[in-house]
């Protein structure tokens, strides 16, 4: 991919001067970021680098103290329908009394808006998404009765059902088995093929070149962003992780 | 049964339903203690409202008290957000302060009127039928019945209208926010409904019991179902059953109605806690025992798979090789036999084809996966469970 082509690409997500603080302590410091349409991008950085925070701030879940975010040149509020979000698996209570199908159906709530109830159309979309992630046989299962990998697939199906243009995923590979990891990455690659933009908070540096074509290095400040083959190198890794980054790779 | 008795039971039942609905969501949001805080801290709101209106059932009083309830939540969250104290500490700081202001207000100013600390704590359900609502000279029933009926109607309407929003924001706040359903609005909506319900129920059952009616039925229902709608329905049923049986218990013991209803709630919870089919204490103990036996079985099968030597597979030597006690060894051996995983020939144990397949598959799964759930596999292989 040459730079001319990149420049002509539409920008899916644009972040300007974004600063986020928890209790006055900044966790993201003046972030500028442009994510081109159609990339499969990893956000990497050490623990506490603000990776999840960046996603949450883009999605309006956290309120930044400064800066702005646009999705296809408009504020997030107006473009909600274009965006789907897969939170960290640990962010919800899996003992909640509900089934796999019901959780996936929640993905349709956004297009329904307030008060309206999901009907046959929404149920069909949810079942199709379950089928796509290979979880159809578990549709009636209470969610705590699913393994970690199965729970992650349910979350993925819930995002798929939103039929968005941009997908944000917070550590989708955390605590899943090898089979699920492959199943998930195949679905992500399929999404990219369909022209969607996929942004993934990722922990395993070793798999970055294999899984992703775009990468952002983050450690409170943005360090670099661009195609994996151009910028995924020792220099940026050291800048992000410090001199001992090789240790974190081995971990 | 005379009409006063019917009216008391009706009021108690409506209060139970009105409490069970917000209570279910409070339990799922792990906010049970907030209802305790609200029920106590609305007292100053009630007292001030009472001074203004001189009527415990006035709508203004309900609004004032509900407002105090919401203020409690705001204060708790504010203190918590400073990060100086934890949430439960913040709750423990806010509500006694507000409650004691109410107590002082009563003691200073309301000595000669119908509002005392006892009534505030446990309510006066027995007196509820005496305060009638009279419209155009016609007696249309006890005032508290109309009040709690109206509150219940509003609660049910809101529940039906916003069921989906309540569910998604309770299960996954982040998703709700990203979909555009403001979790803050839903949170304060729920808090307002809880406050209003608490005030409406306050006169009938008092500050302590109202907490029990919100939390106990929902907690009991939680142990019995994995479906939110069923949980709501069960919570409502448990609330009503406790209300009516509690009334009759009080009738026969000649005791406090509020106290008896709470006792019934506690009893009901205890029974379900012990005997619930999958989440009950006994079921969990049974399942753990089953699990232990099945893990032993797998260990035993793996031993057989790893050893071809006759002496390692002799029935009488198994005990010393695996270092198990006789009873345990016997249980495991029998379970393996029952499931056709081994055959015993001349006291020598060997794996069957099925036993071999199960062992390889189970070990393979456990090694490659982080979670060691082979439950699905057990369904495929086991004729009898441990």
XYZ file of C-alpha atoms in Angstrom:
637
model
C 0.000 0.000 0.000
C 1.567 3.290 -1.030
C 1.010 6.556 0.747
C -1.006 8.067 -2.109
C -3.615 5.354 -1.796
C -3.710 5.769 1.946
C -4.234 9.497 1.628
C -7.199 9.008 -0.699
C -8.860 6.607 1.736
C -11.786 7.891 3.737
C -11.122 8.463 7.413
C -13.490 6.348 9.513
C -12.524 7.631 12.941
C -10.805 10.908 13.702
C -9.631 11.802 17.191
C -8.453 15.349 17.909
C -6.482 16.452 20.964
C -8.268 13.934 23.187
C -7.397 14.036 26.885
C -9.094 11.793 29.434
C -8.551 11.827 33.168
C -9.741 9.610 35.994
C -9.970 11.675 39.152
C -7.751 14.385 37.666
C -4.997 11.956 36.741
C -4.648 11.946 32.948
C -4.745 8.494 31.405
C -4.771 9.747 27.832
C -2.751 12.798 26.964
C -3.550 14.871 23.882
C -4.262 12.041 21.439
C -4.515 12.752 17.712
C -5.476 9.741 15.657
C -6.878 9.044 12.220
C -8.116 5.576 11.441
C -8.667 4.972 7.717
C -11.719 3.081 6.530
C -11.340 -0.644 5.984
C -8.350 -1.404 8.200
C -8.036 -4.144 10.791
C -6.193 -2.251 13.469
C -4.600 -3.294 16.748
C -4.145 -0.867 19.607
C -1.145 -2.047 21.599
C 0.579 -0.749 24.681
C 1.516 -1.804 28.207
C -0.979 -2.156 31.078
C -2.395 1.200 32.071
C -1.522 2.736 28.704
C -5.131 3.854 28.243
C -6.092 1.441 25.451
C -9.568 0.631 26.769
C -9.984 4.231 27.831
C -9.337 5.404 24.276
C -12.098 3.160 22.939
C -14.500 4.157 25.699
C -13.839 7.827 25.103
C -14.421 7.445 21.361
C -17.736 5.722 22.110
C -18.868 8.377 24.559
C -18.879 5.951 27.496
C -16.274 8.125 29.200
C -16.369 11.878 28.991
C -13.039 13.371 27.931
C -11.861 16.582 29.601
C -10.693 17.918 26.265
C -10.744 17.098 22.576
C -13.207 15.750 20.060
C -14.039 12.578 18.161
C -15.707 12.261 14.785
C -17.002 9.182 12.992
C -17.008 9.799 9.226
C -16.712 13.543 9.903
C -19.704 13.748 12.218
C -19.967 13.554 16.011
C -20.465 10.106 17.505
C -24.007 10.888 18.687
C -25.159 11.268 15.086
C -23.291 8.185 13.845
C -24.188 5.718 16.591
C -25.769 3.323 14.086
C -22.447 2.939 12.296
C -20.575 1.730 15.360
C -20.565 -1.546 17.285
C -18.717 -2.215 20.521
C -17.472 -5.411 22.134
C -16.530 -4.631 25.754
C -14.121 -6.683 27.833
C -15.680 -9.957 28.844
C -15.056 -9.198 32.515
C -17.043 -5.955 32.367
C -20.405 -7.670 32.809
C -21.965 -9.996 35.354
C -22.284 -13.356 33.613
C -24.632 -14.588 36.347
C -27.256 -12.193 35.021
C -30.471 -14.148 34.408
C -30.536 -14.239 30.636
C -29.779 -16.487 27.676
C -27.213 -16.351 24.884
C -29.890 -15.430 22.343
C -31.151 -12.610 24.545
C -27.672 -11.103 24.928
C -27.173 -11.158 21.158
C -30.601 -9.591 20.658
C -29.415 -6.647 22.783
C -27.283 -5.696 19.764
C -30.482 -4.781 17.915
C -31.692 -2.393 20.638
C -29.751 0.534 19.203
C -31.599 0.484 15.878
C -34.908 0.027 17.723
C -34.507 3.131 19.860
C -36.363 3.775 23.113
C -39.447 1.795 24.164
C -39.900 -0.310 20.975
C -39.518 -4.041 21.578
C -37.516 -6.486 19.462
C -39.724 -8.586 17.148
C -39.303 -11.441 14.685
C -36.926 -9.464 12.472
C -34.559 -8.777 15.372
C -34.774 -12.372 16.566
C -33.872 -13.638 13.100
C -30.867 -11.308 12.900
C -29.705 -12.472 16.340
C -30.047 -16.151 15.404
C -28.107 -15.572 12.182
C -25.313 -13.879 14.127
C -25.217 -16.798 16.557
C -24.968 -19.175 13.623
C -22.102 -17.161 12.165
C -20.013 -17.492 15.336
C -20.914 -21.162 15.651
C -23.011 -20.720 18.792
C -26.466 -21.573 17.467
C -26.733 -24.819 19.478
C -26.227 -22.756 22.654
C -28.900 -20.141 21.984
C -31.058 -21.112 24.969
C -28.135 -21.551 27.353
C -27.934 -19.372 30.444
C -24.840 -17.235 29.889
C -22.994 -18.377 33.022
C -23.166 -21.922 31.666
C -20.920 -20.971 28.749
C -17.136 -21.298 28.692
C -14.967 -18.177 28.427
C -14.478 -18.641 24.701
C -18.192 -19.153 24.146
C -18.992 -16.002 26.112
C -16.598 -14.047 23.931
C -18.285 -15.401 20.798
C -21.655 -14.319 22.167
C -20.260 -10.795 22.564
C -18.923 -10.921 19.021
C -22.305 -12.082 17.714
C -23.932 -9.191 19.561
C -21.657 -6.768 17.710
C -22.254 -8.498 14.363
C -26.000 -8.125 14.777
C -25.570 -4.347 14.937
C -24.472 -4.522 11.307
C -22.172 -1.568 11.833
C -19.415 -0.054 9.681
C -16.920 0.296 12.492
C -16.272 -2.320 15.165
C -14.476 -1.567 18.430
C -13.323 -4.585 20.448
C -11.715 -4.545 23.865
C -9.398 -7.537 24.209
C -11.544 -10.103 22.419
C -8.842 -12.756 22.737
C -8.491 -12.541 26.500
C -9.045 -15.875 28.202
C -10.277 -17.733 25.126
C -9.087 -21.098 23.873
C -7.051 -21.553 20.696
C -10.047 -22.653 18.604
C -12.065 -19.591 19.580
C -9.130 -17.292 18.876
C -8.917 -18.622 15.322
C -12.703 -18.436 14.900
C -12.720 -14.819 16.082
C -9.826 -13.675 13.913
C -11.441 -15.298 10.873
C -14.623 -13.342 11.501
C -12.625 -10.126 11.935
C -10.840 -10.733 8.636
C -14.185 -11.385 6.983
C -15.455 -8.063 8.329
C -12.483 -6.268 6.853
C -13.052 -7.982 3.514
C -16.595 -6.628 3.597
C -15.103 -3.121 3.861
C -15.672 -2.658 7.585
C -13.203 -0.973 9.897
C -12.189 -3.069 12.890
C -10.319 -1.656 15.885
C -9.052 -4.118 18.478
C -7.337 -3.578 21.810
C -4.729 -6.299 21.703
C -2.283 -7.749 24.191
C -0.303 -10.392 22.368
C 2.432 -8.588 20.428
C 3.542 -11.773 18.699
C 0.323 -12.148 16.743
C 0.092 -8.512 15.604
C 1.764 -9.007 12.171
C -0.240 -12.155 11.543
C -3.685 -10.816 12.496
C -3.639 -7.092 11.711
C -2.731 -4.763 8.859
C -2.739 -1.517 10.873
C -1.415 -0.736 14.325
C -1.448 2.072 16.873
C 1.147 2.215 19.628
C -0.188 3.847 22.730
C 1.250 4.632 26.117
C -0.761 7.510 27.588
C 0.469 9.498 24.595
C 0.190 8.190 21.056
C 3.526 6.893 19.884
C 2.851 5.829 16.314
C 0.100 4.711 13.989
C 0.206 3.228 10.513
C 0.524 0.018 8.485
C 1.941 -2.903 10.450
C 4.629 -3.618 7.862
C 5.948 -0.052 8.026
C 5.844 0.785 11.708
C 5.770 -2.481 13.665
C 9.454 -2.384 14.535
C 11.893 -2.428 17.435
C 12.067 1.330 17.563
C 8.334 1.834 18.210
C 8.113 -1.192 20.480
C 10.902 0.189 22.644
C 9.291 3.619 22.704
C 6.014 2.061 23.830
C 7.106 -0.644 26.210
C 10.466 0.649 27.337
C 13.759 -1.083 26.943
C 12.411 -4.361 28.347
C 9.702 -4.864 25.749
C 11.158 -8.219 24.715
C 10.244 -9.518 28.154
C 6.642 -8.535 27.624
C 6.622 -10.313 24.268
C 7.805 -13.460 25.928
C 5.089 -13.176 28.516
C -62.797 -12.453 57.120
C -64.183 -8.991 57.582
C -63.668 -6.168 55.125
C -60.864 -4.563 57.164
C -58.930 -7.832 57.042
C -59.395 -8.085 53.295
C -58.288 -4.485 52.884
C -55.146 -5.024 54.954
C -54.182 -8.075 52.921
C -54.879 -6.218 49.703
C -52.699 -3.291 50.764
C -49.920 -5.610 51.910
C -50.047 -7.523 48.611
C -49.948 -4.381 46.479
C -47.040 -3.051 48.548
C -45.237 -6.367 48.045
C -45.704 -6.226 44.262
C -44.710 -2.570 44.037
C -41.538 -3.332 46.010
C -40.609 -6.553 44.199
C -40.373 -4.899 40.776
C -37.713 -2.236 41.485
C -36.205 -4.656 44.031
C -35.410 -7.169 41.292
C -33.332 -4.613 39.431
C -31.660 -3.369 42.616
C -30.581 -6.928 43.421
C -29.251 -7.486 39.887
C -27.392 -4.177 40.029
C -25.917 -5.181 43.407
C -27.494 -2.108 44.957
C -29.544 -3.733 47.692
C -28.009 -1.502 50.337
C -29.123 1.610 48.486
C -32.746 0.665 49.152
C -31.913 0.478 52.847
C -30.398 3.949 52.639
C -33.397 5.363 50.770
C -35.925 3.854 53.165
C -34.248 5.531 56.130
C -33.225 8.823 54.667
C -36.651 9.702 53.275
C -37.751 10.258 56.868
C -36.899 13.977 57.017
C -38.773 14.380 53.706
C -41.810 12.709 55.209
C -41.642 14.745 58.414
C -41.272 18.076 56.637
C -44.022 17.116 54.212
C -46.207 16.149 57.138
C -45.667 19.509 58.853
C -46.716 21.277 55.690
C -49.706 19.128 54.768
C -50.726 17.575 58.113
C -51.608 14.470 56.084
C -49.437 11.350 55.828
C -51.025 10.434 52.498
C -50.692 13.740 50.710
C -49.076 13.656 47.240
C -46.834 16.577 48.217
C -45.441 14.523 51.063
C -44.732 11.651 48.678
C -42.954 13.962 46.255
C -40.880 15.564 49.034
C -39.913 12.205 50.457
C -39.050 10.768 47.038
C -36.884 13.818 46.452
C -35.008 13.106 49.679
C -34.513 9.544 48.429
C -32.932 10.742 45.197
C -30.816 13.252 47.123
C -29.519 10.334 49.189
C -28.381 8.520 46.049
C -26.744 11.671 44.696
C -24.934 12.295 48.007
C -23.750 8.682 48.232
C -22.425 8.809 44.688
C -20.800 12.169 45.251
C -18.937 11.011 48.347
C -17.971 7.805 46.605
C -16.669 9.651 43.544
C -14.168 11.588 45.618
C -12.427 8.247 46.016
C -11.793 8.893 49.704
C -14.214 6.222 50.943
C -15.741 3.068 49.448
C -19.363 2.821 48.354
C -20.687 0.969 51.402
C -18.963 3.474 53.662
C -20.582 6.321 51.748
C -24.007 4.695 52.206
C -23.306 4.201 55.905
C -22.405 7.867 56.248
C -25.332 9.399 54.420
C -28.466 7.634 55.542
C -28.024 7.641 59.334
C -27.338 11.376 59.142
C -30.545 12.069 57.214
C -32.551 9.571 59.280
C -31.461 11.120 62.553
C -32.460 14.569 61.312
C -35.924 13.083 60.776
C -35.937 11.520 64.244
C -34.996 14.836 65.871
C -37.648 16.668 63.866
C -40.301 14.230 65.077
C -39.159 14.403 68.700
C -39.052 18.203 68.713
C -42.271 18.971 66.938
C -44.589 16.037 66.502
C -45.166 14.786 70.024
C -48.887 15.320 69.921
C -49.645 14.068 66.439
C -49.946 10.742 64.707
C -46.319 10.267 63.707
C -43.902 8.526 65.998
C -40.611 6.728 65.621
C -42.136 3.275 66.148
C -44.623 3.815 63.348
C -41.812 4.988 61.126
C -39.752 1.872 61.731
C -42.382 -0.835 61.424
C -45.457 0.904 60.029
C -49.047 0.577 61.137
C -50.677 -1.709 58.644
C -53.419 -2.636 61.120
C -54.590 0.981 61.208
C -54.542 1.479 57.421
C -58.254 0.619 56.894
C -59.320 3.425 59.248
C -58.008 6.222 57.088
C -60.636 6.341 54.323
C -60.666 8.200 51.047
C -63.988 9.973 50.719
C -64.966 11.477 47.384
C -68.240 13.489 47.207
C -69.294 11.970 50.501
C -68.815 8.410 49.213
C -66.313 6.110 50.934
C -64.221 4.519 48.176
C -61.750 2.607 50.338
C -58.629 3.139 52.452
C -56.325 5.946 51.350
C -53.174 3.794 51.446
C -54.820 1.322 49.071
C -55.343 4.081 46.522
C -51.851 5.453 46.967
C -50.000 2.195 46.628
C -52.348 1.168 43.808
C -51.464 4.316 41.861
C -47.744 3.854 42.495
C -47.963 0.222 41.399
C -49.776 1.176 38.217
C -47.089 3.719 37.348
C -44.323 1.228 38.167
C -45.860 -1.464 35.953
C -46.358 0.987 33.076
C -42.729 2.125 33.330
C -41.531 -1.465 33.583
C -43.375 -2.495 30.429
C -42.303 0.597 28.510
C -38.631 0.499 29.507
C -38.055 -3.211 30.122
C -35.505 -3.492 27.319
C -33.606 -0.378 28.444
C -33.567 -1.522 32.072
C -32.307 -4.934 31.055
C -29.491 -3.767 28.816
C -28.272 -1.043 31.182
C -28.340 -3.454 34.124
C -26.479 -6.182 32.247
C -24.001 -4.058 30.324
C -23.740 -0.349 31.112
C -21.077 0.220 28.474
C -23.177 -1.268 25.691
C -26.235 0.701 26.833
C -24.214 3.913 26.696
C -22.753 3.164 23.262
C -26.243 2.344 21.920
C -27.527 5.690 23.141
C -29.583 4.528 26.128
C -28.204 6.821 28.785
C -27.441 4.610 31.793
C -27.520 7.725 33.990
C -31.143 8.497 33.094
C -32.167 4.881 33.643
C -30.235 4.754 36.926
C -31.968 7.832 38.315
C -35.298 6.681 36.898
C -34.964 3.466 38.850
C -33.874 5.368 41.946
C -36.898 7.651 41.673
C -39.290 4.711 41.304
C -37.614 3.010 44.270
C -37.960 6.166 46.361
C -41.596 6.732 45.450
C -42.429 3.083 46.137
C -40.625 3.260 49.451
C -42.661 6.291 50.508
C -45.893 4.692 49.359
C -45.095 1.529 51.285
C -43.672 3.377 54.286
C -46.980 4.152 55.936
C -48.066 0.544 55.640
C -44.933 -1.364 56.528
C -42.307 1.091 57.804
C -38.664 1.747 56.991
C -37.186 -1.605 57.960
C -39.737 -3.870 56.342
C -39.753 -1.990 53.092
C -36.152 -3.072 52.538
C -37.088 -6.677 53.181
C -39.939 -6.477 50.684
C -37.651 -5.041 48.037
C -34.713 -7.350 48.469
C -35.870 -10.706 49.875
C -38.388 -11.673 47.148
C -35.932 -10.749 44.391
C -33.046 -12.558 46.086
C -35.232 -15.648 46.506
C -36.347 -15.544 42.875
C -32.740 -15.122 41.723
C -31.919 -18.558 43.123
C -34.663 -20.238 41.134
C -34.477 -18.956 37.596
C -32.162 -17.884 34.812
C -34.732 -15.724 33.045
C -35.295 -12.082 33.928
C -39.041 -12.094 33.241
C -39.515 -15.231 35.332
C -37.401 -13.680 38.065
C -39.720 -10.662 38.154
C -42.807 -12.889 38.212
C -41.401 -15.107 40.959
C -40.363 -12.090 43.040
C -43.909 -10.744 42.796
C -45.383 -14.119 43.786
C -43.009 -14.518 46.745
C -43.817 -11.005 47.900
C -47.565 -11.592 47.805
C -47.344 -15.042 49.423
C -45.246 -13.616 52.263
C -47.573 -10.642 52.683
C -50.705 -12.760 52.996
C -49.210 -15.595 55.029
C -47.472 -13.014 57.218
C -50.773 -11.318 57.876
C -52.356 -14.554 59.078
C -49.307 -15.445 61.138
C -49.669 -12.092 62.892
C -53.381 -12.733 63.292
C -52.830 -16.062 65.079
C -49.851 -14.935 67.135
C -51.454 -11.573 67.851
C -48.141 -9.997 66.798
C -46.964 -7.193 64.535
C -48.066 -7.642 60.936
C -44.888 -6.080 59.588
C -42.716 -8.347 61.708
C -44.629 -11.431 60.655
C -44.400 -10.593 56.960
C -40.640 -10.128 57.282
C -40.384 -13.445 59.108
C -42.224 -15.162 56.265
C -39.901 -13.518 53.732
C -36.915 -14.803 55.670
C -38.355 -18.311 55.962
C -39.158 -18.446 52.273
C -35.637 -17.375 51.401
C -34.138 -19.934 53.758
C -36.149 -22.768 52.224
C -35.220 -21.787 48.670
C -31.602 -21.143 49.678
C -31.352 -24.706 50.940
C -33.442 -26.567 48.395
C -33.265 -24.602 45.113
C -32.686 -27.144 42.345
C -29.475 -25.781 40.863
C -28.275 -22.850 42.983
C -29.357 -24.139 46.401
C -26.827 -25.090 49.051
C -27.720 -28.778 48.924
C -27.647 -28.922 45.125
C -24.261 -27.196 45.083
C -22.868 -29.614 47.661
C -24.164 -32.552 45.667
C -22.678 -31.171 42.473
C -19.295 -30.628 44.103
C -19.255 -34.207 45.303
C -20.182 -35.363 41.815
C -17.422 -33.216 40.359
C -14.847 -34.647 42.753
C -15.780 -38.209 41.854
C -15.630 -37.421 38.174
C -12.220 -35.790 38.447
C -11.045 -38.904 40.269
C -12.508 -40.993 37.483
C -10.554 -39.069 34.895
C -7.354 -39.449 36.917
C -8.014 -43.161 37.172
C -8.648 -43.528 33.438
C -5.482 -41.587 32.661
C -3.533 -43.943 34.928
C -4.890 -46.904 32.958
C -4.052 -45.234 29.681
C -0.475 -44.547 30.750
C 0.256 -48.024 32.103
C 0.265 -51.233 30.178
C 1.966 -53.212 32.956
C -0.342 -55.799 34.501
C 0.691 -54.996 38.089
C -0.301 -51.337 37.643
C -3.754 -52.362 36.526
C -4.586 -55.079 39.058
C -7.756 -54.301 41.021
C -6.106 -55.015 44.371
C -3.082 -52.879 43.612
C -4.926 -49.887 42.268
C -5.510 -48.615 45.750
C -1.836 -48.370 46.624
C -0.820 -47.100 43.189
C -3.223 -44.208 43.080
C -3.133 -43.765 46.833
C -6.878 -43.600 47.382
C -8.944 -44.874 50.229
C -10.956 -48.034 49.719
C -14.378 -46.395 49.518
C -13.288 -43.767 47.024
C -11.471 -46.326 44.889
C -14.559 -48.509 44.873
C -16.877 -45.613 43.908
C -14.626 -44.618 41.039
C -14.211 -48.190 39.802
C -17.960 -48.718 39.848
C -18.639 -45.445 38.054
C -16.157 -46.363 35.335
C -17.776 -49.787 34.961
C -21.291 -48.349 34.862
C -20.276 -46.018 32.059
C -18.630 -48.812 30.032
C -15.283 -47.059 30.197
C -13.362 -50.036 31.598
C -13.598 -53.801 31.639
C -12.345 -56.035 34.449
C -10.933 -59.334 33.291
C -9.340 -61.644 35.856
C -9.055 -58.709 38.213
C -7.062 -56.808 35.620
C -8.622 -53.474 34.618
C -8.337 -52.189 31.073
C -9.825 -49.270 29.174
C -12.571 -49.892 26.684
C -12.516 -48.125 23.335
C -15.013 -45.618 24.700
C -12.993 -45.056 27.870
C -9.898 -44.473 25.777
C -11.668 -42.001 23.501
C -13.117 -40.079 26.453
C -9.784 -39.881 28.236
C -7.894 -38.592 25.199
C -10.543 -36.042 24.382
C -10.936 -34.772 27.942
C -7.183 -34.489 28.588
C -6.666 -32.803 25.252
C -9.362 -30.236 26.058
C -8.107 -29.529 29.554
C -4.532 -28.998 28.351
C -5.363 -26.662 25.455
C -8.074 -24.593 27.146
C -7.840 -22.161 29.982
C -11.175 -23.131 31.433
C -11.455 -26.758 32.433
C -15.144 -27.163 31.669
C -15.653 -30.573 30.216
C -19.349 -30.523 31.143
C -20.479 -30.739 27.519
C -18.172 -33.676 26.982
C -19.608 -35.422 30.004
C -23.043 -35.200 28.437
C -21.671 -36.984 25.387
C -19.994 -39.815 27.248
C -21.669 -40.418 30.590
C -24.551 -42.832 31.034
C -24.489 -42.203 34.785
C -22.989 -39.271 36.628
C -20.740 -39.550 39.675
